[in-house]
Amino acid sequence: MIVAERKPFEVIKKSVEGYRHLLVVGCGTCVAVCMAGGEKEVGILASELRIAARINGAEVDVRELTLERVCEKEFVALLEEQIYLVDAVLCLACGIGVQLVAEMFPTVPVYPAVNTKFLGVPDEQGVWSERCAACGDCVLDKTGGICPIARCSKSLLNGPCGGSMNGRCEIDPEVPCGWQLIYDRLKALGKLAQLEEFIPPKDWSTARDGGPRKIVREDMRL
Amino acid sequence: MMAGHNEFNPRIVAFVCFQSACRAADLAADMGISYPDVECIRVPCSGKVDILYILKAFENGADGVMVVGCQEGNCKDISGNVRARKRVEYARRLLEEVGLERERLKMYHLAANRGVEWAEVVTEMFTTVKLLGPSAVRKQGEGVRT
């Protein structure tokens, strides 16, 4: 899932300074699961904004609305009933959601209330970590199901490097060495010989280096 | 102390665990112990108290909020009181962010047979909030539900 983290309140408050009618939009999918921008977080942010406004003697009307998914047009279209009643939208969805709202309602200012961090998993309640870098050309078949792009700090394809110490990465002893994880997994699978195969340099044009990406499935188009 | 503060009667909301604090409050009443007036909201466990409940209380004009759960290690729901404490700590940071004093929110741990202590913690909270004065939300006096 997409993992996000709410921006500091001061930053959010400053971004919507001067607006009297606000709509706080949440997303019920990824950001709800990572507790950054679901219905509950929408309620908390809206309440904080109301309290701060009253303390500052400002009159601000804060509406709340959480959509099932802010990354799909069919759901974002549901904003139409309320969006033209406000001066600005504060969006707690990921960067995709913020952009789609702005794209579909170009005359309404939309501000992000979270920082979109990475594609990852919840390790435990309250802890999330990165798993996928969306490089566009998956190599997990070669590395025992552990991504060297996302989990090796240097994104090495033929690791580990000399900075791997006791299974930890030299950038931070808290960070497991991605290539140690790959070694351990392949060993458990009885496929250590796979490490003898050289992985050739990656074609990064499938990743961000190739510019904005797009997929067209003619068979699926209406 | 300012003269205005002497007249100020803090509005305190207490989220009380049904298993412990709620019974301690009943016990204090049965024992005839007097303590300042608080608005008690009974919850099945202090772990039920959400950050949003706390913010809503302040939004609606509370001068202080207390969350009162079981003693540590003695929660009927195993760790609800520990979770409540973490949430209260987080909510205190939120209060500061929006411009309210963190002392307006406090977590207490109390057993069901502690009627005297119930009166003490309520008095402590009442005194703290009285010294702080009315909540800045209430001072503006607009849109605050009573």
mmCIF file of C-alpha atoms in Angstrom:
data_model
loop_
_atom_site.group_PDB
_atom_site.id
_atom_site.type_symbol
_atom_site.label_atom_id
_atom_site.label_comp_id
_atom_site.label_asym_id
_atom_site.label_seq_id
_atom_site.Cartn_x
_atom_site.Cartn_y
_atom_site.Cartn_z
ATOM 1 C CA MET A 1 0.000 0.000 0.000
ATOM 2 C CA ILE A 2 0.937 3.653 -0.250
ATOM 3 C CA VAL A 3 2.278 4.851 3.084
ATOM 4 C CA ALA A 4 1.899 8.493 4.059
ATOM 5 C CA GLU A 5 2.474 10.662 7.090
ATOM 6 C CA ARG A 6 0.520 13.724 8.087
ATOM 7 C CA LYS A 7 2.230 17.070 7.658
ATOM 8 C CA PRO A 8 2.839 19.138 10.799
ATOM 9 C CA PHE A 9 -0.211 21.155 11.806
ATOM 10 C CA GLU A 10 1.648 24.466 11.494
ATOM 11 C CA VAL A 11 2.453 23.717 7.842
ATOM 12 C CA ILE A 12 -1.137 22.726 7.086
ATOM 13 C CA LYS A 13 -2.547 25.748 8.879
ATOM 14 C CA LYS A 14 -0.278 28.105 6.978
ATOM 15 C CA SER A 15 -1.190 26.581 3.627
ATOM 16 C CA VAL A 16 -4.897 27.356 4.097
ATOM 17 C CA GLU A 17 -4.533 30.683 5.860
ATOM 18 C CA GLY A 18 -7.136 33.179 4.761
ATOM 19 C CA TYR A 19 -9.705 30.660 3.550
ATOM 20 C CA ARG A 20 -13.019 30.791 5.403
ATOM 21 C CA HIS A 21 -14.695 27.697 4.033
ATOM 22 C CA LEU A 22 -12.643 24.521 3.915
ATOM 23 C CA LEU A 23 -13.347 20.942 2.916
ATOM 24 C CA VAL A 24 -11.093 18.328 4.494
ATOM 25 C CA VAL A 25 -11.056 15.277 2.231
ATOM 26 C CA GLY A 26 -9.901 11.882 3.411
ATOM 27 C CA CYS A 27 -9.322 8.590 1.637
ATOM 28 C CA GLY A 28 -10.642 5.279 2.945
ATOM 29 C CA THR A 29 -7.956 3.117 1.349
ATOM 30 C CA CYS A 30 -4.143 3.156 1.845
ATOM 31 C CA VAL A 31 -3.858 6.308 3.969
ATOM 32 C CA ALA A 32 -6.695 5.086 6.193
ATOM 33 C CA VAL A 33 -4.828 1.836 6.854
ATOM 34 C CA CYS A 34 -1.590 3.684 7.655
ATOM 35 C CA MET A 35 -3.555 6.031 9.909
ATOM 36 C CA ALA A 36 -2.560 9.199 8.101
ATOM 37 C CA GLY A 37 -5.619 10.287 6.139
ATOM 38 C CA GLY A 38 -8.708 8.177 6.780
ATOM 39 C CA GLU A 39 -12.026 9.272 8.267
ATOM 40 C CA LYS A 40 -10.632 9.454 11.791
ATOM 41 C CA GLU A 41 -7.656 11.588 10.759
ATOM 42 C CA VAL A 42 -10.009 13.851 8.820
ATOM 43 C CA GLY A 43 -12.009 14.354 12.032
ATOM 44 C CA ILE A 44 -8.870 15.099 14.042
ATOM 45 C CA LEU A 45 -7.496 17.621 11.540
ATOM 46 C CA ALA A 46 -10.874 19.326 11.127
ATOM 47 C CA SER A 47 -11.216 19.582 14.911
ATOM 48 C CA GLU A 48 -7.687 21.007 15.230
ATOM 49 C CA LEU A 49 -8.449 23.594 12.549
ATOM 50 C CA ARG A 50 -11.681 24.642 14.279
ATOM 51 C CA ILE A 51 -9.980 24.925 17.676
ATOM 52 C CA ALA A 52 -7.048 26.920 16.243
ATOM 53 C CA ALA A 53 -9.425 29.219 14.373
ATOM 54 C CA ARG A 54 -11.476 29.938 17.497
ATOM 55 C CA ILE A 55 -8.338 30.675 19.497
ATOM 56 C CA ASN A 56 -7.225 33.130 16.821
ATOM 57 C CA GLY A 57 -10.680 34.687 16.686
ATOM 58 C CA ALA A 58 -11.118 33.604 13.079
ATOM 59 C CA GLU A 59 -14.326 32.289 11.608
ATOM 60 C CA VAL A 60 -13.665 29.146 9.630
ATOM 61 C CA ASP A 61 -16.233 26.656 8.439
ATOM 62 C CA VAL A 62 -14.591 23.237 8.149
ATOM 63 C CA ARG A 63 -16.452 20.446 6.368
ATOM 64 C CA GLU A 64 -15.366 16.813 6.383
ATOM 65 C CA LEU A 65 -15.715 14.146 3.723
ATOM 66 C CA THR A 66 -13.942 10.823 3.319
ATOM 67 C CA LEU A 67 -14.164 9.023 -0.006
ATOM 68 C CA GLU A 68 -13.639 5.326 -0.537
ATOM 69 C CA ARG A 69 -10.691 5.969 -2.880
ATOM 70 C CA VAL A 70 -9.388 9.357 -3.943
ATOM 71 C CA CYS A 71 -7.305 7.827 -6.766
ATOM 72 C CA GLU A 72 -10.311 6.941 -8.925
ATOM 73 C CA LYS A 73 -12.416 9.422 -10.845
ATOM 74 C CA GLU A 74 -15.725 7.721 -10.047
ATOM 75 C CA PHE A 75 -15.190 8.328 -6.334
ATOM 76 C CA VAL A 76 -13.668 11.801 -6.662
ATOM 77 C CA ALA A 77 -16.698 12.872 -8.703
ATOM 78 C CA LEU A 78 -18.697 12.535 -5.472
ATOM 79 C CA LEU A 79 -16.981 15.708 -4.233
ATOM 80 C CA GLU A 80 -19.036 17.749 -6.674
ATOM 81 C CA GLU A 81 -21.912 18.281 -4.211
ATOM 82 C CA GLN A 82 -19.715 20.016 -1.662
ATOM 83 C CA ILE A 83 -16.587 21.250 -3.374
ATOM 84 C CA TYR A 84 -18.117 24.376 -4.882
ATOM 85 C CA LEU A 85 -19.419 25.451 -1.461
ATOM 86 C CA VAL A 86 -15.864 25.887 -0.119
ATOM 87 C CA ASP A 87 -12.901 28.148 -0.863
ATOM 88 C CA ALA A 88 -10.280 25.403 -0.716
ATOM 89 C CA VAL A 89 -9.759 21.689 -0.188
ATOM 90 C CA LEU A 90 -7.317 20.147 2.263
ATOM 91 C CA CYS A 91 -6.644 16.645 1.038
ATOM 92 C CA LEU A 92 -5.399 13.894 3.321
ATOM 93 C CA ALA A 93 -5.124 11.413 0.453
ATOM 94 C CA CYS A 94 -1.741 10.510 -1.021
ATOM 95 C CA GLY A 95 -0.145 12.628 -3.742
ATOM 96 C CA ILE A 96 -2.162 10.746 -6.335
ATOM 97 C CA GLY A 97 -5.427 11.720 -4.679
ATOM 98 C CA VAL A 98 -4.446 15.354 -4.226
ATOM 99 C CA GLN A 99 -3.580 15.579 -7.917
ATOM 100 C CA LEU A 100 -6.735 13.853 -9.094
ATOM 101 C CA VAL A 101 -8.944 16.205 -7.059
ATOM 102 C CA ALA A 102 -7.037 19.183 -8.483
ATOM 103 C CA GLU A 103 -7.304 17.730 -11.983
ATOM 104 C CA MET A 104 -11.053 17.128 -11.788
ATOM 105 C CA PHE A 105 -11.864 20.459 -10.123
ATOM 106 C CA PRO A 106 -9.359 22.887 -11.659
ATOM 107 C CA THR A 107 -11.023 26.021 -10.270
ATOM 108 C CA VAL A 108 -10.748 24.904 -6.630
ATOM 109 C CA PRO A 109 -7.406 25.217 -4.791
ATOM 110 C CA VAL A 110 -6.330 21.837 -3.352
ATOM 111 C CA TYR A 111 -3.650 21.561 -0.657
ATOM 112 C CA PRO A 112 -1.893 18.403 0.552
ATOM 113 C CA ALA A 113 -2.130 17.547 4.250
ATOM 114 C CA VAL A 114 0.096 14.458 4.153
ATOM 115 C CA ASN A 115 3.539 13.608 2.826
ATOM 116 C CA THR A 116 3.411 10.516 0.630
ATOM 117 C CA LYS A 117 6.398 8.458 1.767
ATOM 118 C CA PHE A 118 6.674 5.047 0.111
ATOM 119 C CA LEU A 119 5.102 1.755 -1.003
ATOM 120 C CA GLY A 120 5.281 -0.544 1.951
ATOM 121 C CA VAL A 121 3.755 -2.761 4.599
ATOM 122 C CA PRO A 122 2.741 -2.363 8.233
ATOM 123 C CA ASP A 123 5.437 -4.287 10.185
ATOM 124 C CA GLU A 124 3.313 -4.008 13.316
ATOM 125 C CA GLN A 125 0.679 -1.581 14.643
ATOM 126 C CA GLY A 126 2.187 1.884 14.199
ATOM 127 C CA VAL A 127 5.284 0.792 12.229
ATOM 128 C CA TRP A 128 5.538 0.781 8.423
ATOM 129 C CA SER A 129 8.462 0.006 6.145
ATOM 130 C CA GLU A 130 9.262 0.232 2.450
ATOM 131 C CA ARG A 131 9.075 -2.785 0.159
ATOM 132 C CA CYS A 132 8.721 -1.608 -3.442
ATOM 133 C CA ALA A 133 10.322 1.229 -5.398
ATOM 134 C CA ALA A 134 7.969 0.838 -8.406
ATOM 135 C CA CYS A 135 10.961 0.530 -10.742
ATOM 136 C CA GLY A 136 8.780 -0.884 -13.485
ATOM 137 C CA ASP A 137 10.845 -4.033 -14.112
ATOM 138 C CA CYS A 138 10.532 -6.477 -11.222
ATOM 139 C CA VAL A 139 13.604 -8.547 -10.304
ATOM 140 C CA LEU A 140 12.094 -10.374 -7.313
ATOM 141 C CA ASP A 141 12.350 -13.671 -9.208
ATOM 142 C CA LYS A 142 16.137 -13.410 -8.991
ATOM 143 C CA THR A 143 16.413 -12.328 -5.381
ATOM 144 C CA GLY A 144 14.241 -14.703 -3.409
ATOM 145 C CA GLY A 145 11.306 -12.318 -3.222
ATOM 146 C CA ILE A 146 13.242 -9.527 -1.520
ATOM 147 C CA CYS A 147 13.686 -6.334 -3.504
ATOM 148 C CA PRO A 148 17.287 -5.132 -3.823
ATOM 149 C CA ILE A 149 16.098 -1.806 -5.230
ATOM 150 C CA ALA A 150 13.880 -0.901 -2.292
ATOM 151 C CA ARG A 151 15.671 -2.717 0.520
ATOM 152 C CA CYS A 152 19.345 -2.201 -0.277
ATOM 153 C CA SER A 153 20.276 1.391 0.573
ATOM 154 C CA LYS A 154 22.393 1.531 -2.588
ATOM 155 C CA SER A 155 19.878 -0.403 -4.724
ATOM 156 C CA LEU A 156 22.676 -2.801 -5.711
ATOM 157 C CA LEU A 157 21.775 -5.593 -8.091
ATOM 158 C CA ASN A 158 24.773 -7.721 -7.136
ATOM 159 C CA GLY A 159 25.289 -7.147 -3.433
ATOM 160 C CA PRO A 160 26.159 -7.018 -0.689
ATOM 161 C CA CYS A 161 28.601 -4.130 -0.577
ATOM 162 C CA GLY A 162 31.444 -3.789 1.932
ATOM 163 C CA GLY A 163 29.216 -1.827 4.263
ATOM 164 C CA SER A 164 27.201 -4.856 5.341
ATOM 165 C CA MET A 165 28.065 -5.637 8.958
ATOM 166 C CA ASN A 166 26.434 -8.335 11.041
ATOM 167 C CA GLY A 167 23.432 -8.289 8.764
ATOM 168 C CA ARG A 168 23.011 -4.539 9.139
ATOM 169 C CA CYS A 169 23.516 -1.681 6.714
ATOM 170 C CA GLU A 170 26.304 0.846 7.185
ATOM 171 C CA ILE A 171 23.858 3.760 6.864
ATOM 172 C CA ASP A 172 22.107 2.838 10.098
ATOM 173 C CA PRO A 173 22.466 -0.174 12.421
ATOM 174 C CA GLU A 174 18.658 -0.260 12.620
ATOM 175 C CA VAL A 175 18.417 -0.949 8.870
ATOM 176 C CA PRO A 176 18.772 -4.601 7.859
ATOM 177 C CA CYS A 177 21.146 -5.209 4.942
ATOM 178 C CA GLY A 178 18.898 -5.993 1.971
ATOM 179 C CA TRP A 179 21.446 -8.367 0.502
ATOM 180 C CA GLN A 180 21.863 -10.226 3.790
ATOM 181 C CA LEU A 181 18.095 -10.733 3.733
ATOM 182 C CA ILE A 182 18.331 -11.988 0.148
ATOM 183 C CA TYR A 183 21.182 -14.364 1.089
ATOM 184 C CA ASP A 184 19.263 -15.731 4.077
ATOM 185 C CA ARG A 185 16.107 -16.234 2.033
ATOM 186 C CA LEU A 186 17.887 -17.987 -0.839
ATOM 187 C CA LYS A 187 19.683 -20.194 1.675
ATOM 188 C CA ALA A 188 16.364 -21.145 3.256
ATOM 189 C CA LEU A 189 15.042 -21.944 -0.206
ATOM 190 C CA GLY A 190 18.120 -24.040 -1.025
ATOM 191 C CA LYS A 191 18.856 -21.742 -3.937
ATOM 192 C CA LEU A 192 22.110 -20.103 -2.901
ATOM 193 C CA ALA A 193 23.619 -21.043 -6.277
ATOM 194 C CA GLN A 194 21.353 -18.378 -7.755
ATOM 195 C CA LEU A 195 23.693 -15.777 -6.285
ATOM 196 C CA GLU A 196 26.402 -16.875 -8.690
ATOM 197 C CA GLU A 197 24.340 -15.535 -11.573
ATOM 198 C CA PHE A 198 25.340 -11.997 -12.450
ATOM 199 C CA ILE A 199 22.415 -9.588 -12.719
ATOM 200 C CA PRO A 200 23.181 -7.234 -15.630
ATOM 201 C CA PRO A 201 22.789 -3.456 -15.309
ATOM 202 C CA LYS A 202 19.142 -2.499 -15.073
ATOM 203 C CA ASP A 203 17.285 -0.553 -17.732
ATOM 204 C CA TRP A 204 16.076 2.342 -15.616
ATOM 205 C CA SER A 205 13.921 3.772 -18.395
ATOM 206 C CA THR A 206 11.057 1.722 -16.929
ATOM 207 C CA ALA A 207 11.468 3.662 -13.681
ATOM 208 C CA ARG A 208 11.243 7.421 -13.138
ATOM 209 C CA ASP A 209 14.291 7.909 -15.373
ATOM 210 C CA GLY A 210 12.084 7.272 -18.398
ATOM 211 C CA GLY A 211 9.773 10.174 -17.506
ATOM 212 C CA PRO A 212 6.130 9.970 -16.378
ATOM 213 C CA ARG A 213 4.869 6.456 -16.925
ATOM 214 C CA LYS A 214 1.655 5.297 -18.508
ATOM 215 C CA ILE A 215 0.033 1.948 -19.260
ATOM 216 C CA VAL A 216 -2.528 1.543 -22.031
ATOM 217 C CA ARG A 217 -4.543 -1.690 -22.289
ATOM 218 C CA GLU A 218 -6.434 -1.494 -25.537
ATOM 219 C CA ASP A 219 -8.358 -4.678 -24.648
ATOM 220 C CA MET A 220 -9.728 -2.989 -21.542
ATOM 221 C CA ARG A 221 -10.650 0.345 -23.071
ATOM 222 C CA LEU A 222 -14.291 1.107 -23.668
ATOM 223 C CA MET B 1 -4.009 34.841 41.283
ATOM 224 C CA MET B 2 -6.014 37.201 39.146
ATOM 225 C CA ALA B 3 -9.419 38.255 40.412
ATOM 226 C CA GLY B 4 -11.066 36.995 37.225
ATOM 227 C CA HIS B 5 -9.641 33.539 37.794
ATOM 228 C CA ASN B 6 -11.201 33.405 41.259
ATOM 229 C CA GLU B 7 -14.613 33.629 39.676
ATOM 230 C CA PHE B 8 -13.726 31.138 36.999
ATOM 231 C CA ASN B 9 -15.330 27.752 37.470
ATOM 232 C CA PRO B 10 -13.491 25.336 35.167
ATOM 233 C CA ARG B 11 -15.490 23.005 33.012
ATOM 234 C CA ILE B 12 -13.748 19.640 33.271
ATOM 235 C CA VAL B 13 -14.672 16.601 31.222
ATOM 236 C CA ALA B 14 -13.575 13.254 32.651
ATOM 237 C CA PHE B 15 -13.562 10.116 30.516
ATOM 238 C CA VAL B 16 -13.885 7.428 33.168
ATOM 239 C CA CYS B 17 -13.319 3.708 32.846
ATOM 240 C CA PHE B 18 -16.453 1.814 33.853
ATOM 241 C CA GLN B 19 -14.343 -0.863 35.569
ATOM 242 C CA SER B 20 -12.362 1.437 37.838
ATOM 243 C CA ALA B 21 -12.638 5.229 37.905
ATOM 244 C CA CYS B 22 -16.398 5.191 37.502
ATOM 245 C CA ARG B 23 -16.723 2.976 40.573
ATOM 246 C CA ALA B 24 -14.180 5.058 42.484
ATOM 247 C CA ALA B 25 -16.344 8.114 41.772
ATOM 248 C CA ASP B 26 -19.448 6.276 42.998
ATOM 249 C CA LEU B 27 -17.542 5.217 46.102
ATOM 250 C CA ALA B 28 -16.457 8.795 46.786
ATOM 251 C CA ALA B 29 -20.099 9.861 46.528
ATOM 252 C CA ASP B 30 -21.213 7.035 48.860
ATOM 253 C CA MET B 31 -18.529 8.072 51.340
ATOM 254 C CA GLY B 32 -19.824 11.633 51.255
ATOM 255 C CA ILE B 33 -16.498 13.034 50.034
ATOM 256 C CA SER B 34 -16.877 16.343 48.289
ATOM 257 C CA TYR B 35 -14.883 17.242 45.195
ATOM 258 C CA PRO B 36 -15.217 19.779 42.371
ATOM 259 C CA ASP B 37 -17.859 19.256 39.745
ATOM 260 C CA VAL B 38 -16.738 17.301 36.672
ATOM 261 C CA GLU B 39 -18.671 16.080 33.672
ATOM 262 C CA CYS B 40 -18.115 12.320 33.676
ATOM 263 C CA ILE B 41 -18.347 10.367 30.441
ATOM 264 C CA ARG B 42 -18.428 6.659 31.126
ATOM 265 C CA VAL B 43 -16.410 4.446 28.764
ATOM 266 C CA PRO B 44 -16.134 0.637 28.839
ATOM 267 C CA CYS B 45 -12.327 0.980 29.063
ATOM 268 C CA SER B 46 -10.002 3.985 28.987
ATOM 269 C CA GLY B 47 -8.613 2.401 25.801
ATOM 270 C CA LYS B 48 -11.909 3.355 24.155
ATOM 271 C CA VAL B 49 -11.002 7.028 24.447
ATOM 272 C CA ASP B 50 -10.002 8.292 21.050
ATOM 273 C CA ILE B 51 -7.953 11.402 20.305
ATOM 274 C CA LEU B 52 -10.989 12.748 18.504
ATOM 275 C CA TYR B 53 -13.124 12.464 21.683
ATOM 276 C CA ILE B 54 -10.568 14.587 23.509
ATOM 277 C CA LEU B 55 -10.367 17.207 20.767
ATOM 278 C CA LYS B 56 -14.168 17.347 20.511
ATOM 279 C CA ALA B 57 -14.384 18.024 24.240
ATOM 280 C CA PHE B 58 -12.047 21.004 23.869
ATOM 281 C CA GLU B 59 -13.755 22.110 20.659
ATOM 282 C CA ASN B 60 -17.058 22.155 22.529
ATOM 283 C CA GLY B 61 -15.781 24.274 25.379
ATOM 284 C CA ALA B 62 -14.051 22.078 27.961
ATOM 285 C CA ASP B 63 -11.372 23.893 29.964
ATOM 286 C CA GLY B 64 -9.729 20.631 30.932
ATOM 287 C CA VAL B 65 -10.019 16.949 30.078
ATOM 288 C CA MET B 66 -8.980 14.029 32.214
ATOM 289 C CA VAL B 67 -8.842 10.389 31.194
ATOM 290 C CA VAL B 68 -9.064 8.047 34.156
ATOM 291 C CA GLY B 69 -8.333 4.376 33.667
ATOM 292 C CA CYS B 70 -7.292 1.351 35.701
ATOM 293 C CA GLN B 71 -3.931 1.110 37.382
ATOM 294 C CA GLU B 72 -1.142 -0.115 35.132
ATOM 295 C CA GLY B 73 -1.059 -3.890 34.934
ATOM 296 C CA ASN B 74 -4.629 -4.078 36.133
ATOM 297 C CA CYS B 75 -6.684 -3.293 33.024
ATOM 298 C CA LYS B 76 -9.561 -5.703 32.477
ATOM 299 C CA ASP B 77 -8.864 -5.369 28.758
ATOM 300 C CA ILE B 78 -5.177 -6.116 29.353
ATOM 301 C CA SER B 79 -3.611 -2.965 27.900
ATOM 302 C CA GLY B 80 -6.405 -0.449 27.231
ATOM 303 C CA ASN B 81 -5.075 1.910 29.914
ATOM 304 C CA VAL B 82 -1.557 1.827 28.426
ATOM 305 C CA ARG B 83 -2.944 2.635 25.000
ATOM 306 C CA ALA B 84 -5.018 5.440 26.481
ATOM 307 C CA ARG B 85 -1.896 6.907 28.108
ATOM 308 C CA LYS B 86 -0.053 6.898 24.760
ATOM 309 C CA ARG B 87 -2.998 8.591 23.066
ATOM 310 C CA VAL B 88 -3.224 11.196 25.806
ATOM 311 C CA GLU B 89 0.479 11.971 25.344
ATOM 312 C CA TYR B 90 -0.051 12.324 21.592
ATOM 313 C CA ALA B 91 -3.144 14.477 22.100
ATOM 314 C CA ARG B 92 -1.183 16.760 24.471
ATOM 315 C CA ARG B 93 1.203 17.480 21.600
ATOM 316 C CA LEU B 94 -1.758 18.221 19.321
ATOM 317 C CA LEU B 95 -3.154 20.645 21.905
ATOM 318 C CA GLU B 96 0.108 22.568 21.928
ATOM 319 C CA GLU B 97 0.115 22.649 18.139
ATOM 320 C CA VAL B 98 -3.300 24.283 18.053
ATOM 321 C CA GLY B 99 -2.480 26.726 20.838
ATOM 322 C CA LEU B 100 -3.802 25.149 24.054
ATOM 323 C CA GLU B 101 -1.728 24.318 27.133
ATOM 324 C CA ARG B 102 -0.833 20.620 27.382
ATOM 325 C CA GLU B 103 -1.606 20.697 31.123
ATOM 326 C CA ARG B 104 -5.293 20.945 30.245
ATOM 327 C CA LEU B 105 -5.217 17.238 29.466
ATOM 328 C CA LYS B 106 -4.075 14.564 31.865
ATOM 329 C CA MET B 107 -4.251 10.815 32.312
ATOM 330 C CA TYR B 108 -4.773 9.263 35.735
ATOM 331 C CA HIS B 109 -4.751 5.638 36.876
ATOM 332 C CA LEU B 110 -7.111 4.650 39.643
ATOM 333 C CA ALA B 111 -8.479 1.443 41.168
ATOM 334 C CA ALA B 112 -12.208 0.980 41.811
ATOM 335 C CA ASN B 113 -11.742 1.092 45.597
ATOM 336 C CA ARG B 114 -9.987 4.483 45.575
ATOM 337 C CA GLY B 115 -12.800 6.886 46.378
ATOM 338 C CA VAL B 116 -10.561 9.262 48.298
ATOM 339 C CA GLU B 117 -7.997 9.309 45.489
ATOM 340 C CA TRP B 118 -10.740 10.033 42.970
ATOM 341 C CA ALA B 119 -11.599 13.175 44.879
ATOM 342 C CA GLU B 120 -7.894 14.062 45.043
ATOM 343 C CA VAL B 121 -7.216 13.730 41.310
ATOM 344 C CA VAL B 122 -10.352 15.660 40.405
ATOM 345 C CA THR B 123 -9.311 18.403 42.815
ATOM 346 C CA GLU B 124 -5.783 18.403 41.353
ATOM 347 C CA MET B 125 -7.100 18.735 37.804
ATOM 348 C CA PHE B 126 -9.579 21.406 38.856
ATOM 349 C CA THR B 127 -6.835 23.421 40.589
ATOM 350 C CA THR B 128 -4.456 23.119 37.616
ATOM 351 C CA VAL B 129 -7.089 24.289 35.158
ATOM 352 C CA LYS B 130 -8.309 27.044 37.441
ATOM 353 C CA LEU B 131 -4.778 28.453 37.540
ATOM 354 C CA LEU B 132 -4.522 28.231 33.748
ATOM 355 C CA GLY B 133 -7.779 30.134 33.356
ATOM 356 C CA PRO B 134 -10.518 29.508 30.790
ATOM 357 C CA SER B 135 -9.583 27.665 27.615
ATOM 358 C CA ALA B 136 -8.686 30.005 24.772
ATOM 359 C CA VAL B 137 -11.440 28.296 22.766
ATOM 360 C CA ARG B 138 -14.018 29.300 25.362
ATOM 361 C CA LYS B 139 -12.636 32.815 25.798
ATOM 362 C CA GLN B 140 -13.670 33.611 22.252
ATOM 363 C CA GLY B 141 -17.156 32.487 23.273
ATOM 364 C CA GLU B 142 -18.303 31.755 19.733
ATOM 365 C CA GLY B 143 -19.759 28.553 18.450
ATOM 366 C CA VAL B 144 -19.116 26.715 21.676
ATOM 367 C CA ARG B 145 -21.804 24.271 22.608
ATOM 368 C CA THR B 146 -22.905 24.173 26.207
#
